[in-house]
Coordinates of C-alpha atoms in Angstrom, one line a residue:
X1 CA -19.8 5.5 7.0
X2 CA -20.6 9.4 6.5
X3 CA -17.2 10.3 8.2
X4 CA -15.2 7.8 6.1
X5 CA -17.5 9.0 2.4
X6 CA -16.3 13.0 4.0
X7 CA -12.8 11.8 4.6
X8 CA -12.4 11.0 1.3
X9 CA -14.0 13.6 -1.0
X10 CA -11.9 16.3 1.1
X11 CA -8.9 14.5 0.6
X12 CA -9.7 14.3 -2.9
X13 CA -10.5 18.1 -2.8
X14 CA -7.0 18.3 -1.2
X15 CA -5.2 16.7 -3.8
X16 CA -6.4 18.8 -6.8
X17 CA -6.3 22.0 -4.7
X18 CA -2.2 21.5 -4.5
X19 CA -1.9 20.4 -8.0
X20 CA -3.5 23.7 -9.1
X21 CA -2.0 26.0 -6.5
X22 CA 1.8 24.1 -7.5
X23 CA 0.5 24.9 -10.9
X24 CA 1.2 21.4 -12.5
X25 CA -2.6 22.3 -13.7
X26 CA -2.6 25.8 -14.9
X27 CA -5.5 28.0 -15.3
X28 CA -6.7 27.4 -18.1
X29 CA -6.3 23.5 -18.6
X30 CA -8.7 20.7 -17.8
X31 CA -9.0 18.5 -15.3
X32 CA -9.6 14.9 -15.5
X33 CA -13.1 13.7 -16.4
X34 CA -15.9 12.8 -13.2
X35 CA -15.6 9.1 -15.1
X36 CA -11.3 9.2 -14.8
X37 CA -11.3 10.7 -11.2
X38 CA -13.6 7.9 -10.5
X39 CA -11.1 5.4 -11.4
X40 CA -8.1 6.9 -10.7
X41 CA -8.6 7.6 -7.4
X42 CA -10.9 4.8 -6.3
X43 CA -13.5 7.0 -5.6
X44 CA -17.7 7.6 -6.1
X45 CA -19.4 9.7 -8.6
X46 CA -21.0 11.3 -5.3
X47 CA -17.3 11.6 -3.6
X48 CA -15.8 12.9 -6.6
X49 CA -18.6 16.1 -7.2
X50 CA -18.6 16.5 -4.0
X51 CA -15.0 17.7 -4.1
X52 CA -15.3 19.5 -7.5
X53 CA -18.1 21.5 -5.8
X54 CA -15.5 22.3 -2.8
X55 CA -13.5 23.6 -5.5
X56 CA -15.7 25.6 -7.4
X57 CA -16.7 27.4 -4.0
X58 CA -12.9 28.6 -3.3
X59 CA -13.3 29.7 -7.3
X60 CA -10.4 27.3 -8.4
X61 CA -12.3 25.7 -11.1
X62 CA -14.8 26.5 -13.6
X63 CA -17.5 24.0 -15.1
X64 CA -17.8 24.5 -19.1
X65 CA -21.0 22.6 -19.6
X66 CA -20.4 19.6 -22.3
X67 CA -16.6 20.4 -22.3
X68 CA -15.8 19.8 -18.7
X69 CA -13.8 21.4 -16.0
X70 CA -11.1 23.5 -15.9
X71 CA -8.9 25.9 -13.1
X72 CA -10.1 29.1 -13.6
X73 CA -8.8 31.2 -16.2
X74 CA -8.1 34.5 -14.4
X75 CA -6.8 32.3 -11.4
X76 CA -3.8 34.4 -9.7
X77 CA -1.5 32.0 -7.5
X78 CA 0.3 34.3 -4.9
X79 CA 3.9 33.9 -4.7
X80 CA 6.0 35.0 -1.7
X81 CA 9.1 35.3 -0.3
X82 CA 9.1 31.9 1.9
X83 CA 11.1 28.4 0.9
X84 CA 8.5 25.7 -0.3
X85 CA 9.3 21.9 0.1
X86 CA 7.5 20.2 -2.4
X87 CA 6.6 16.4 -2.0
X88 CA 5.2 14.0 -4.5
X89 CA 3.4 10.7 -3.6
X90 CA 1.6 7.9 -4.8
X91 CA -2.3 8.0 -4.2
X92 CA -3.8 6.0 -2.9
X93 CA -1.7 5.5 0.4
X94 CA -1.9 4.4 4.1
X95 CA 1.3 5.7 4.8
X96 CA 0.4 9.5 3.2
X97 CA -2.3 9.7 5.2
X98 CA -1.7 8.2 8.5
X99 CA 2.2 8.7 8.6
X100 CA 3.8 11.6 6.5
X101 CA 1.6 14.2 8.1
X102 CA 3.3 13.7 11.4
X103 CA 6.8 14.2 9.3
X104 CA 5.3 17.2 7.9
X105 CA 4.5 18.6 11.4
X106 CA 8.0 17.8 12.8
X107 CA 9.7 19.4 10.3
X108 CA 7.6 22.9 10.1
X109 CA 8.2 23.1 13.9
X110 CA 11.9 23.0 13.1
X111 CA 11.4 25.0 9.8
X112 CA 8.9 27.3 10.3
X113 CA 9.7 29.5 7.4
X114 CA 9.5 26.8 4.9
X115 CA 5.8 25.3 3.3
X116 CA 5.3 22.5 2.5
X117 CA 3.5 21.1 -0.2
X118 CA 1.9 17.5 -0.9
X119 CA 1.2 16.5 -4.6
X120 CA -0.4 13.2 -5.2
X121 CA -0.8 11.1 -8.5
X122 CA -2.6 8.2 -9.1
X123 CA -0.4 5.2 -8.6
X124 CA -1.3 3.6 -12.0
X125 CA 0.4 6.3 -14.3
X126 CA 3.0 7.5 -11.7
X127 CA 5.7 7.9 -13.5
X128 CA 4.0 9.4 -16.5
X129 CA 3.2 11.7 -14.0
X130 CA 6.1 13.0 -13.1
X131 CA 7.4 13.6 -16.2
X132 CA 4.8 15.7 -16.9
X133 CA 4.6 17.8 -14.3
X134 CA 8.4 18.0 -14.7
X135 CA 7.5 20.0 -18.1
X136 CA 4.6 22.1 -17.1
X137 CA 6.3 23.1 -13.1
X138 CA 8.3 22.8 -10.7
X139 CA 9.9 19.5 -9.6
X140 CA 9.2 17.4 -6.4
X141 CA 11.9 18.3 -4.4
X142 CA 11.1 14.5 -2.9
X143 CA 9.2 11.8 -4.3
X144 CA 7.5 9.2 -2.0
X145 CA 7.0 5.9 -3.6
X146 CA 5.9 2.5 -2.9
X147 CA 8.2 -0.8 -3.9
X148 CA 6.1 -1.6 -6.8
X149 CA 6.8 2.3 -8.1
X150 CA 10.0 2.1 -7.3
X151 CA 10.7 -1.1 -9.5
X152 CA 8.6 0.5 -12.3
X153 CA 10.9 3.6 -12.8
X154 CA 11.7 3.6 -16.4
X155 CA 14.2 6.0 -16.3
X156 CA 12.2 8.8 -17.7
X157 CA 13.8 10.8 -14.6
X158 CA 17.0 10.6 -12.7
X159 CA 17.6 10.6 -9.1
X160 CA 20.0 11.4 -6.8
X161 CA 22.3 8.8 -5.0
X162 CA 21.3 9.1 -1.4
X163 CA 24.3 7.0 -0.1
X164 CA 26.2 10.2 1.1
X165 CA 23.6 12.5 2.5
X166 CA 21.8 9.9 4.8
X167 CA 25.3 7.7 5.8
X168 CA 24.9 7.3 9.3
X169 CA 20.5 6.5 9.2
X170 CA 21.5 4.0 6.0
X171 CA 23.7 2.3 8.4
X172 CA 21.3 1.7 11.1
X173 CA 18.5 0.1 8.9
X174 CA 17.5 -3.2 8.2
X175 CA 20.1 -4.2 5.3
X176 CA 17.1 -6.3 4.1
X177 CA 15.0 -3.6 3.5
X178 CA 17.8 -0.6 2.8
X179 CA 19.9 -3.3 -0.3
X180 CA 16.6 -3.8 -2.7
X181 CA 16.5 0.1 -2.9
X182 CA 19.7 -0.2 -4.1
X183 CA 21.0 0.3 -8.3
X184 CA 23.9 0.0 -9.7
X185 CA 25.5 0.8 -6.4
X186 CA 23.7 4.0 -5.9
X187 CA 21.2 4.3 -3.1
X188 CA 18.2 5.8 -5.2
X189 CA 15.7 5.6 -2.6
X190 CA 16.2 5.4 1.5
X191 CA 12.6 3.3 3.0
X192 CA 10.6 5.1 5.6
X193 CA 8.6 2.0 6.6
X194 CA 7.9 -1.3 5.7
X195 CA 6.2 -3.8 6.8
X196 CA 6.0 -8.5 6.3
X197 CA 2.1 -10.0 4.9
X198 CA 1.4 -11.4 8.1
X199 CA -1.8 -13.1 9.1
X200 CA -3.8 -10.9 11.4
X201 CA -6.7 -12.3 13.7
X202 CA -9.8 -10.8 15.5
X203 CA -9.5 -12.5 19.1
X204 CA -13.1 -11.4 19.9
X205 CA -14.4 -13.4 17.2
X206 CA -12.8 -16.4 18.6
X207 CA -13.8 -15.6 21.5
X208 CA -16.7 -14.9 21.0
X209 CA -17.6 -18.8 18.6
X210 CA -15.7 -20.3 21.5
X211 CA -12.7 -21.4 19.1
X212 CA -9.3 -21.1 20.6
X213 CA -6.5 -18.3 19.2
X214 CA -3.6 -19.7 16.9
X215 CA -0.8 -20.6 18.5
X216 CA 2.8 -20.8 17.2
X217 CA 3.8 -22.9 14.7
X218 CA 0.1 -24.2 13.8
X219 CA -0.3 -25.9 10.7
X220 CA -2.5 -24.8 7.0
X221 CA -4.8 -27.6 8.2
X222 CA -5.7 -26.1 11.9
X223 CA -6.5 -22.7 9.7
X224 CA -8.9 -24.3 7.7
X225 CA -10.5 -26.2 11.1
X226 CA -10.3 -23.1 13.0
X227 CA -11.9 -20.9 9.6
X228 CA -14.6 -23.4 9.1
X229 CA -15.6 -22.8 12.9
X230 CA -15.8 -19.6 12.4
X231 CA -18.0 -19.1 9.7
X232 CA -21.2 -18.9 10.8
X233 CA -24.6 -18.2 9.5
X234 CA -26.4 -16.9 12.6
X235 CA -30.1 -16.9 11.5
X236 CA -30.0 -19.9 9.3
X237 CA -31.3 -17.9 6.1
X238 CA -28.4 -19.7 4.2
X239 CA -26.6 -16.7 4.0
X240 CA -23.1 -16.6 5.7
X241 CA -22.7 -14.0 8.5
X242 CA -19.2 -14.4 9.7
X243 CA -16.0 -15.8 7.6
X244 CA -13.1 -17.3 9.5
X245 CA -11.0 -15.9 7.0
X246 CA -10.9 -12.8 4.3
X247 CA -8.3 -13.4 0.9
X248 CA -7.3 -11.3 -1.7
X249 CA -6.5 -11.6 -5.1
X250 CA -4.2 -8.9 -5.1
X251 CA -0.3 -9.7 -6.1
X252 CA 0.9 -8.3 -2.5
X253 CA -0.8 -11.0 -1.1
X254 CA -1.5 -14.4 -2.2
X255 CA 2.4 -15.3 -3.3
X256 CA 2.9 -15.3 0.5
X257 CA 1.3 -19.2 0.6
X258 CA 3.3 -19.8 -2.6
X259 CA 6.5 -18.8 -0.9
X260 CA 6.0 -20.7 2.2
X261 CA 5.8 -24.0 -0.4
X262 CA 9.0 -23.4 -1.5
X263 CA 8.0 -21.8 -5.3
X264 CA 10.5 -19.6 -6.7
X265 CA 8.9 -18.4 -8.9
X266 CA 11.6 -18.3 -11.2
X267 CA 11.4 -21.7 -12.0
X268 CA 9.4 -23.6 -14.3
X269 CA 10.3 -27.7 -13.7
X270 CA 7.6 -29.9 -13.2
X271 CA 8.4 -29.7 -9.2
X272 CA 7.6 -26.1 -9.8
X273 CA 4.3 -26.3 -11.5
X274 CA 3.3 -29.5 -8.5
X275 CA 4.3 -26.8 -5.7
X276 CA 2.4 -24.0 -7.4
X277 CA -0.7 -26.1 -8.2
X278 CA -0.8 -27.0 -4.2
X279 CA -0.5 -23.4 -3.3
X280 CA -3.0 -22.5 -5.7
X281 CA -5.4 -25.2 -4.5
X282 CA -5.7 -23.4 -1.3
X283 CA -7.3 -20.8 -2.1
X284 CA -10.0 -23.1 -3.9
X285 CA -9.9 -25.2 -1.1
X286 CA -11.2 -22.0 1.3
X287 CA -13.4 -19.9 -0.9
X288 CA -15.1 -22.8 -3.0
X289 CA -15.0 -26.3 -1.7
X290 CA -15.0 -25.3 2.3
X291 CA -16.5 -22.4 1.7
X292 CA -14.8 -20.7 5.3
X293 CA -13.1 -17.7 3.3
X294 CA -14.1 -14.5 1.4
X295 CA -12.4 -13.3 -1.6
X296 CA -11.5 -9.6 -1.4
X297 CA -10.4 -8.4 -5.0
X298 CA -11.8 -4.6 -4.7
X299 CA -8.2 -3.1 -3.9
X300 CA -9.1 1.0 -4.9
X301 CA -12.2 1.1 -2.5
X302 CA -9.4 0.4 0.2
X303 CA -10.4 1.8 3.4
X304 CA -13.3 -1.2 4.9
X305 CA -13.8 -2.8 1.5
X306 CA -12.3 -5.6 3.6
X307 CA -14.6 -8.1 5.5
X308 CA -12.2 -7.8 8.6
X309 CA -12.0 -4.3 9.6
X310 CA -15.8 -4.4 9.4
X311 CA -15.6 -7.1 12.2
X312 CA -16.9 -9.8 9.2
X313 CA -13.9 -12.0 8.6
X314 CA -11.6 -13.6 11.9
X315 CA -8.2 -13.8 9.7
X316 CA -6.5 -11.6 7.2
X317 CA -3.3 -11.5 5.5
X318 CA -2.0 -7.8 6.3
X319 CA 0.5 -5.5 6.6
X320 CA 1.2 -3.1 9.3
X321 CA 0.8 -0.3 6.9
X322 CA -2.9 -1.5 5.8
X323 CA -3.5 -2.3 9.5
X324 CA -2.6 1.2 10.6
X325 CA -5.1 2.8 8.0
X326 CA -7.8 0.2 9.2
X327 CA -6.9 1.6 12.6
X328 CA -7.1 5.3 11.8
X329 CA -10.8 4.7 10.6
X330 CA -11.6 3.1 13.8
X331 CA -10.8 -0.5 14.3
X332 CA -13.1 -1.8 16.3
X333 CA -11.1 -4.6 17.8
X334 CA -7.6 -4.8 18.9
X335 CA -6.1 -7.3 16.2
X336 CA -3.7 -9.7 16.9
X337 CA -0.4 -11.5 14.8
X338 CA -0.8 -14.8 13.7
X339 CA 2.1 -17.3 12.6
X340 CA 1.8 -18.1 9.1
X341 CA 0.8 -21.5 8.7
X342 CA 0.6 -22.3 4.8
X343 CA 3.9 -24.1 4.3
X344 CA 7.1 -25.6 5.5
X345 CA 9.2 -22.4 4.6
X346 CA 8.9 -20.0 7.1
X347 CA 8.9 -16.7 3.9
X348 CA 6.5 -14.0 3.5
X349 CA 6.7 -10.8 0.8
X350 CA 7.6 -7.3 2.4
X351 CA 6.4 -3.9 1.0
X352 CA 7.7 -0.3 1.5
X353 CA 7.6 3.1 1.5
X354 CA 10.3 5.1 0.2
X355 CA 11.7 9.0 -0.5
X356 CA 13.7 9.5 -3.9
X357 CA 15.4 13.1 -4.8
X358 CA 15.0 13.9 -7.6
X359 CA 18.2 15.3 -9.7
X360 CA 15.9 18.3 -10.6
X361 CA 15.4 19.0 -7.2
X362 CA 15.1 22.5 -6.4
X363 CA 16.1 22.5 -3.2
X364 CA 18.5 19.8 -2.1
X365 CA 19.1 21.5 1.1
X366 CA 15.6 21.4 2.3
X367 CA 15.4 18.1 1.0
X368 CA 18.1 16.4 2.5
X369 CA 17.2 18.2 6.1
X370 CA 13.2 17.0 5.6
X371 CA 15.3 13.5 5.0
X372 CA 17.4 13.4 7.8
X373 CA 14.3 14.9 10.1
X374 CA 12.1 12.3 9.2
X375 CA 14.4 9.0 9.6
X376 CA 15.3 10.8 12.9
X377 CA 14.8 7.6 15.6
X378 CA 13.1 9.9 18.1
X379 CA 10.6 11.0 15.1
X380 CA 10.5 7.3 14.2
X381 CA 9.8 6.1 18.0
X382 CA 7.0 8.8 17.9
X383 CA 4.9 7.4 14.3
X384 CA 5.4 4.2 15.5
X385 CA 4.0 3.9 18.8
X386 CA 0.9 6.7 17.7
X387 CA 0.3 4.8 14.6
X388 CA 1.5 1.2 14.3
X389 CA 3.8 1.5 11.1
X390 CA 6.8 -0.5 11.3
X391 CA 10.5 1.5 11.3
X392 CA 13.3 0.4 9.0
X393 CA 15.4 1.2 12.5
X394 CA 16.0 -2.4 14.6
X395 CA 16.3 0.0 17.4
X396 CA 13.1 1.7 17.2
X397 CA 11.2 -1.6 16.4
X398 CA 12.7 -2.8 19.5
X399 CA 11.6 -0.2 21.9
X400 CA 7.9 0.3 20.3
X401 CA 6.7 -3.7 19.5
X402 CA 7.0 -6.4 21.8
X403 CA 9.8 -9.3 21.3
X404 CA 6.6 -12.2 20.8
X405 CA 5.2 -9.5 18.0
X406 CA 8.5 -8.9 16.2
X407 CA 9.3 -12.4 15.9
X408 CA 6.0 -13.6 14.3
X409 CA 7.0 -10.6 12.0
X410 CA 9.8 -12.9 11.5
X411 CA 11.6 -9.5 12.6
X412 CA 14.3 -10.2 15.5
X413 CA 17.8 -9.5 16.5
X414 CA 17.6 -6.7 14.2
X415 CA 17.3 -8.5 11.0
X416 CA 14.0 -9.8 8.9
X417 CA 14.6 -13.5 8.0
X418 CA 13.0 -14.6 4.6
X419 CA 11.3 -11.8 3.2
X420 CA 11.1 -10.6 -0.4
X421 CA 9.9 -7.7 -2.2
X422 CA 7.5 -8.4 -5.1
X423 CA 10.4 -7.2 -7.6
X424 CA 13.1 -9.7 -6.3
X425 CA 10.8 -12.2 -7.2
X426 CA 9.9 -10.8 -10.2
X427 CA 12.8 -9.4 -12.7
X428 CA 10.1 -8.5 -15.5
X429 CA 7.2 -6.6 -13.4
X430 CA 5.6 -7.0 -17.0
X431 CA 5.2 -10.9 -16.5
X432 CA 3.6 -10.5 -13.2
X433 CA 0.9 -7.9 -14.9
X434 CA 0.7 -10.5 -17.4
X435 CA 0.4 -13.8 -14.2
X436 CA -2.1 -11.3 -13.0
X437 CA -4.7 -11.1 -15.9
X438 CA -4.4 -15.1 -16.8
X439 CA -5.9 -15.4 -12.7
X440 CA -9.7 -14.0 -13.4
X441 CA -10.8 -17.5 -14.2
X442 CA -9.1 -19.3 -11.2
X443 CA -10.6 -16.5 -8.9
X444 CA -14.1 -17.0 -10.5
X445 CA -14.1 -20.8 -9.7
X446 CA -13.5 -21.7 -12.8
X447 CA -10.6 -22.8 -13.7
X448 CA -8.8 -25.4 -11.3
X449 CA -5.4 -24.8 -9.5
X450 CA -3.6 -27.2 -11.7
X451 CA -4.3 -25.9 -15.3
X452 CA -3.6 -22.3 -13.6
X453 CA 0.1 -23.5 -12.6
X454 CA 0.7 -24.8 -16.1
X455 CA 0.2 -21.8 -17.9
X456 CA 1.9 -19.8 -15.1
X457 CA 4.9 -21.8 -15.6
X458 CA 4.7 -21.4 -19.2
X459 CA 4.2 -17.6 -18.8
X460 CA 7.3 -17.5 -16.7
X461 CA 9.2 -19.5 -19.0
X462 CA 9.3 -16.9 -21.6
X463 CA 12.3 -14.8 -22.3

């Protein structure tokens, strides 16, 4: 726990050193409050001083006392004679910090004369973000973005069509993953990972309560049998000790069970509302009536704010990109890939990470060649077998994972079969904020499946 609370005040401390050093904070300006850093980056209090002291020891920042902080007004940032590469991503991120850093490396071995730079914004306010910095500095020369950022663009800044400069890698990808990064016919962003919600399992926990592992094509029902033997108090002080399964509230997450029931979410026809209500009812049926699952709704604490990393919970519903991160803070079980078992359709939601140019770009050259570095298969074959993120290459894939692994991914022949990214589903991202708020009852207990699914339905029915 002290190496994970280290981890992430220097990271922290890294994040604010670039933005002053890029100057999108200038000397002169404030910061963000203790209270906003706290939320923005899903951070402690103690986390979050801790990095301001860090600063304040290089002399980057000066405390005002009942103003707050600001970079230091005399603050001199050198400038040289070297190319800089500047990169802006979403914080926080699995993929920034188990994945890029290994693209950074490749491509500073080729360029040596080039820095690079890593800017990171909240994920909240991204885009408002950018825009900003675009008027106070530089540009990103690329921008790293997840799915959901990527369908939240509002246009506020342009980006380049990438269709021409990364042809041939375009070519090789998944078209499942490469055509929903796709508009108006311009390629606006090129994915550098993705990854299925698949249901993950800790064999050593069913092992060790003498339950056998899933097997293929096992049903919602043998889940909630094999999740109830798992739970366990072990002492008998009423308290529960181990859950057979973890959930989350989040939106990447629990439309997985709705999908595999056949809801489109779309629709809004009384067969609609019946299908949600059952999918709903799950959930209920896990956390409340059997009481064999654990709700997990703390998504900013991210790294093992999970019961399952922490060896607490047998079965999650993952990604390989959250699975790497748990593995970078040291797993301490090899997990294992479940079939999904919550429904007659065999559908799960996918999520991404992806590079956009920006048209302000100051460097397309160095951009495009960081691109075409990064995507590079060899580079790709690399991440994937050290870390455990997914390619958008088949081929990769192919060599890296085994074929029984791919194809519970439902990933095989070099195509993904029924997987959608939250904003197919979704045209109006503003509705499924909206879906979103209206849940904090269900969650709570308090409100049953079926009155949930009728206001849903009625939520979606809205122009």
């Amino acid at each position: 726990m002290r190496r994970d609370n280290e981890f992430r005040y220097s990271r922290l401390a890294h994040i604010l050193r670039e933005q002053i050093m890029s100057g999108f904070i200038k000397p002169g300006q404030y910061l963000l409050s203790e209270n906003e850093l706290c939320k923005y980056y899903g951070l402690s209090r103690t986390s979050v001083r801790k990095s301001l002291e860090q600063l304040q020891k290089e002399g980057l920042i000066v405390k005002k006392v009942g103003q707050g902080t600001i970079v230091a007004p005399d603050l001199v940032i050198p400038t040289g004679e070297r190319r800089t590469l500047r990169i802006l991503a979403a914080s926080p991120s699995h993929f920034v910090d188990n994945c890029l850093g290994l693209m950074i490396e490749a491509f500073q071995n080729s360029y040596p004369h080039v820095d690079v730079k890593l800017l990171s914004f909240p994920s909240w306010n991204f885009w408002d973000s950018l825009s900003a910095g675009g008027e106070l500095g530089p540009w990103p020369d690329l921008v790293l973005v997840t799915d959901r950022n990527f369908a939240e663009a509002d246009g506020s800044a342009a980006f380049c069509d990438l269709s021409a400069i990364m042809a041939e890698t375009i070519g090789d990808m998944y078209p499942r993953v490469i055509e929903p990064f796709r508009k108006s016919g311009a390629q606006l962003a090129v994915p550098a990972t993705f990854s299925p919600v698949y249901l993950a399992y800790n064999p050593e926990l069913f092992a060790r309560f003498g339950v056998a592992e899933p097997r293929p094509g096992w049903t919602k029902e043998e889940l909630l049998e094999a999740a109830g033997q798992l739970t366990v108090d072990l002492d008998g002080d009423g308290m529960i000790d181990y859950y057979g399964l973890s959930l989350s509230s989040y939106f990447s997450r629990w439309p997985v069970v709705a999908l595999q029931n056949g809801v489109k979410f779309g629709g809004v026809g009384e067969r609609e509302r019946a299908e949600l209500a059952e999918s709903l009812a799950f959930f209920h049926d896990a956390i409340y009536r059997k009481r064999v699952a654990t709700l997990y709704q703390n998504w900013r604490s991210r790294i093992n704010a999970d019961a399952f990393p922490r060896g607490k919970a047998a079965m999650v519903m993952t990604t390989t990109i959250e699975m790497a991160g748990w593995r970078s803070e040291h797993l301490p079980f090899e997990a294992k890939i479940a079939s999904l078992p919550f429904g007659p359709v065999p559908s799960t939601l996918l999520v991404a990470n992806a590079f956009m140019m920006p048209e302000q770009c100051p460097d397309r050259e160095l951009a495009a060649a960081f691109l075409r570095l990064a995507l590079d298969p060899a580079l790709q074959k690399r991440i994937a077998a050290e870390t455990g993120f997914l390619s958008c290459l088949p081929g990769v894939n192919e060599a890296v994972w085994d074929p029984a692994s791919l194809a519970l991914l439902n990933i095989a022949g070099g195509r993904i079969e029924n997987g959608l990214f939250a904003h197919e589903l979704f045209a109006d991202l503003d509705k499924l904020d909206e879906l979103d708020t209206e849940m904090d009852l269900f969650w709570a207990g308090l409100e049953s499946a079926e009155s949930l699914a009728g206001r849903m339905a009625d939520i979606l029915a809205k122009d």
